[in-house]
Short mmCIF file of N, CA and C in Angstrom, two decimals:
data_model
loop_
_atom_site.label_atom_id
_atom_site.label_comp_id
_atom_site.label_asym_id
_atom_site.label_seq_id
_atom_site.Cartn_x
_atom_site.Cartn_y
_atom_site.Cartn_z
N UNK C 519 -20.79 29.66 48.92
CA UNK C 519 -19.84 30.37 49.75
C UNK C 519 -18.43 30.12 49.23
N UNK C 520 -17.66 31.15 49.10
CA UNK C 520 -16.28 31.05 48.62
C UNK C 520 -15.34 31.41 49.76
N UNK C 521 -14.34 30.56 49.95
CA UNK C 521 -13.35 30.82 50.99
C UNK C 521 -12.15 31.53 50.39
N UNK C 522 -11.69 32.52 51.08
CA UNK C 522 -10.48 33.23 50.64
C UNK C 522 -9.26 32.61 51.31
N UNK C 523 -8.09 33.02 50.90
CA UNK C 523 -6.85 32.54 51.53
C UNK C 523 -6.84 32.88 53.02
N UNK C 524 -7.34 34.07 53.35
CA UNK C 524 -7.39 34.47 54.76
C UNK C 524 -8.31 33.56 55.57
N UNK C 525 -9.43 33.18 54.98
CA UNK C 525 -10.36 32.27 55.66
C UNK C 525 -9.69 30.93 55.94
N UNK C 526 -8.97 30.42 54.96
CA UNK C 526 -8.29 29.14 55.13
C UNK C 526 -7.20 29.22 56.19
N UNK C 527 -6.47 30.32 56.21
CA UNK C 527 -5.44 30.50 57.23
C UNK C 527 -6.06 30.52 58.62
N UNK C 528 -7.20 31.17 58.75
CA UNK C 528 -7.90 31.21 60.04
C UNK C 528 -8.35 29.82 60.45
N UNK C 529 -8.88 29.05 59.50
CA UNK C 529 -9.32 27.68 59.80
C UNK C 529 -8.14 26.84 60.27
N UNK C 530 -7.02 26.91 59.55
CA UNK C 530 -5.84 26.13 59.94
C UNK C 530 -5.28 26.58 61.28
N UNK C 531 -5.24 27.87 61.52
CA UNK C 531 -4.74 28.37 62.80
C UNK C 531 -5.62 27.89 63.95
N UNK C 532 -6.93 27.94 63.75
CA UNK C 532 -7.84 27.50 64.81
C UNK C 532 -7.74 26.00 65.05
N UNK C 533 -7.61 25.21 64.00
CA UNK C 533 -7.41 23.77 64.17
C UNK C 533 -6.11 23.50 64.91
N UNK C 534 -5.06 24.21 64.52
CA UNK C 534 -3.77 24.04 65.17
C UNK C 534 -3.85 24.42 66.66
N UNK C 535 -4.50 25.54 66.94
CA UNK C 535 -4.66 25.99 68.32
C UNK C 535 -5.47 24.98 69.13
N UNK C 536 -6.51 24.44 68.54
CA UNK C 536 -7.33 23.44 69.21
C UNK C 536 -6.52 22.20 69.55
N UNK C 537 -5.71 21.75 68.60
CA UNK C 537 -4.89 20.56 68.83
C UNK C 537 -3.78 20.83 69.85
N UNK C 538 -3.19 22.01 69.81
CA UNK C 538 -2.17 22.35 70.80
C UNK C 538 -2.75 22.43 72.20
N UNK C 539 -3.92 23.02 72.32
CA UNK C 539 -4.56 23.22 73.62
C UNK C 539 -4.93 21.89 74.27
N UNK C 540 -5.41 20.95 73.46
CA UNK C 540 -5.89 19.70 74.02
C UNK C 540 -4.95 18.53 73.78
N UNK C 541 -3.69 18.83 73.50
CA UNK C 541 -2.67 17.78 73.44
C UNK C 541 -2.88 16.76 72.35
N UNK C 542 -3.33 17.19 71.18
CA UNK C 542 -3.52 16.29 70.05
C UNK C 542 -4.41 15.10 70.41
N UNK C 543 -5.45 15.37 71.18
CA UNK C 543 -6.41 14.34 71.54
C UNK C 543 -7.05 13.76 70.28
N UNK C 544 -7.31 12.48 70.29
CA UNK C 544 -7.90 11.81 69.13
C UNK C 544 -9.25 12.42 68.75
N UNK C 545 -10.02 12.84 69.72
CA UNK C 545 -11.32 13.45 69.47
C UNK C 545 -11.16 14.75 68.69
N UNK C 546 -10.23 15.59 69.10
CA UNK C 546 -10.05 16.88 68.44
C UNK C 546 -9.37 16.72 67.08
N UNK C 547 -8.52 15.71 66.93
CA UNK C 547 -7.96 15.43 65.62
C UNK C 547 -9.07 15.05 64.65
N UNK C 548 -9.99 14.23 65.12
CA UNK C 548 -11.12 13.81 64.30
C UNK C 548 -11.99 15.00 63.90
N UNK C 549 -12.25 15.90 64.84
CA UNK C 549 -13.07 17.07 64.57
C UNK C 549 -12.41 17.94 63.50
N UNK C 550 -11.12 18.18 63.63
CA UNK C 550 -10.41 19.00 62.65
C UNK C 550 -10.41 18.35 61.27
N UNK C 551 -10.17 17.05 61.23
CA UNK C 551 -10.18 16.34 59.95
C UNK C 551 -11.56 16.35 59.32
N UNK C 552 -12.59 16.17 60.12
CA UNK C 552 -13.95 16.20 59.58
C UNK C 552 -14.29 17.57 59.02
N UNK C 553 -13.87 18.62 59.71
CA UNK C 553 -14.10 19.97 59.21
C UNK C 553 -13.44 20.17 57.86
N UNK C 554 -12.18 19.75 57.74
CA UNK C 554 -11.47 19.89 56.48
C UNK C 554 -12.10 19.04 55.38
N UNK C 555 -12.57 17.86 55.71
CA UNK C 555 -13.23 17.01 54.72
C UNK C 555 -14.53 17.62 54.23
N UNK C 556 -15.27 18.24 55.13
CA UNK C 556 -16.51 18.91 54.74
C UNK C 556 -16.20 20.04 53.75
N UNK C 557 -15.17 20.79 54.03
CA UNK C 557 -14.79 21.89 53.14
C UNK C 557 -14.31 21.33 51.80
N UNK C 558 -13.53 20.26 51.84
CA UNK C 558 -13.01 19.66 50.61
C UNK C 558 -14.10 19.10 49.72
N UNK C 559 -15.10 18.48 50.31
CA UNK C 559 -16.11 17.79 49.52
C UNK C 559 -17.36 18.63 49.30
N UNK C 560 -17.37 19.86 49.76
CA UNK C 560 -18.58 20.68 49.67
C UNK C 560 -18.73 21.46 48.39
N UNK C 561 -18.00 21.13 47.34
CA UNK C 561 -18.12 21.83 46.06
C UNK C 561 -18.47 20.84 44.96
N UNK C 562 -19.14 21.32 43.94
CA UNK C 562 -19.53 20.46 42.82
C UNK C 562 -18.34 20.08 41.95
N UNK C 563 -17.46 21.03 41.71
CA UNK C 563 -16.31 20.80 40.84
C UNK C 563 -15.04 20.81 41.70
N UNK C 564 -14.39 19.67 41.80
CA UNK C 564 -13.22 19.54 42.66
C UNK C 564 -12.09 20.47 42.20
N UNK C 565 -12.06 20.80 40.91
CA UNK C 565 -11.02 21.70 40.39
C UNK C 565 -11.21 23.13 40.86
N UNK C 566 -12.40 23.48 41.35
CA UNK C 566 -12.67 24.82 41.84
C UNK C 566 -12.52 24.92 43.35
N UNK C 567 -12.04 23.86 43.97
CA UNK C 567 -11.94 23.85 45.42
C UNK C 567 -10.69 24.60 45.87
N UNK C 568 -10.90 25.71 46.55
CA UNK C 568 -9.80 26.57 46.98
C UNK C 568 -8.91 25.89 48.02
N UNK C 569 -9.49 25.04 48.86
CA UNK C 569 -8.69 24.37 49.89
C UNK C 569 -7.66 23.43 49.28
N UNK C 570 -8.06 22.68 48.27
CA UNK C 570 -7.10 21.78 47.61
C UNK C 570 -5.99 22.59 46.96
N UNK C 571 -6.37 23.67 46.29
CA UNK C 571 -5.38 24.54 45.66
C UNK C 571 -4.44 25.12 46.71
N UNK C 572 -4.98 25.55 47.83
CA UNK C 572 -4.18 26.12 48.91
C UNK C 572 -3.19 25.10 49.46
N UNK C 573 -3.65 23.87 49.68
CA UNK C 573 -2.77 22.82 50.21
C UNK C 573 -1.63 22.52 49.25
N UNK C 574 -1.91 22.51 47.97
CA UNK C 574 -0.87 22.20 46.99
C UNK C 574 0.12 23.36 46.86
N UNK C 575 -0.37 24.58 46.86
CA UNK C 575 0.50 25.75 46.69
C UNK C 575 1.37 25.97 47.92
N UNK C 576 0.83 25.77 49.08
CA UNK C 576 1.55 26.03 50.32
C UNK C 576 2.44 24.87 50.76
N UNK C 577 2.61 23.87 49.91
CA UNK C 577 3.45 22.70 50.21
C UNK C 577 3.07 22.02 51.52
N UNK C 578 1.78 21.97 51.79
CA UNK C 578 1.30 21.34 53.00
C UNK C 578 0.81 19.92 52.75
N UNK C 579 0.64 19.57 51.50
CA UNK C 579 0.09 18.26 51.16
C UNK C 579 0.91 17.13 51.76
N UNK C 580 2.21 17.20 51.60
CA UNK C 580 3.11 16.15 52.11
C UNK C 580 3.00 16.03 53.63
N UNK C 581 2.94 17.14 54.33
CA UNK C 581 2.83 17.12 55.79
C UNK C 581 1.52 16.50 56.24
N UNK C 582 0.44 16.85 55.56
CA UNK C 582 -0.87 16.34 55.95
C UNK C 582 -1.01 14.85 55.69
N UNK C 583 -0.38 14.35 54.64
CA UNK C 583 -0.50 12.92 54.34
C UNK C 583 0.29 12.07 55.33
N UNK C 584 1.29 12.65 55.97
CA UNK C 584 2.06 11.90 56.96
C UNK C 584 1.31 11.87 58.26
#
C-alpha cells in the first residue's frame, strides 16, 4: 500500500482532531504516536517511506521531536 500526500494530510488532521477533542490525553497521544510508528516502520526500505519524506519536506520534524 502506498500513501499519497493527501492520505498523510488526512492522517495528521485526524490525529490533531483527536488530540484537540480529548484535551491531549496521554492515551490518545499514545494512539496517535503508535499509528505513526506503524506507518514509519511498515516498509522494507526506509528510503522509500513517504511519511519520513513528508515530515522532512513539510518542516514538521523539529516540531515532532519537541
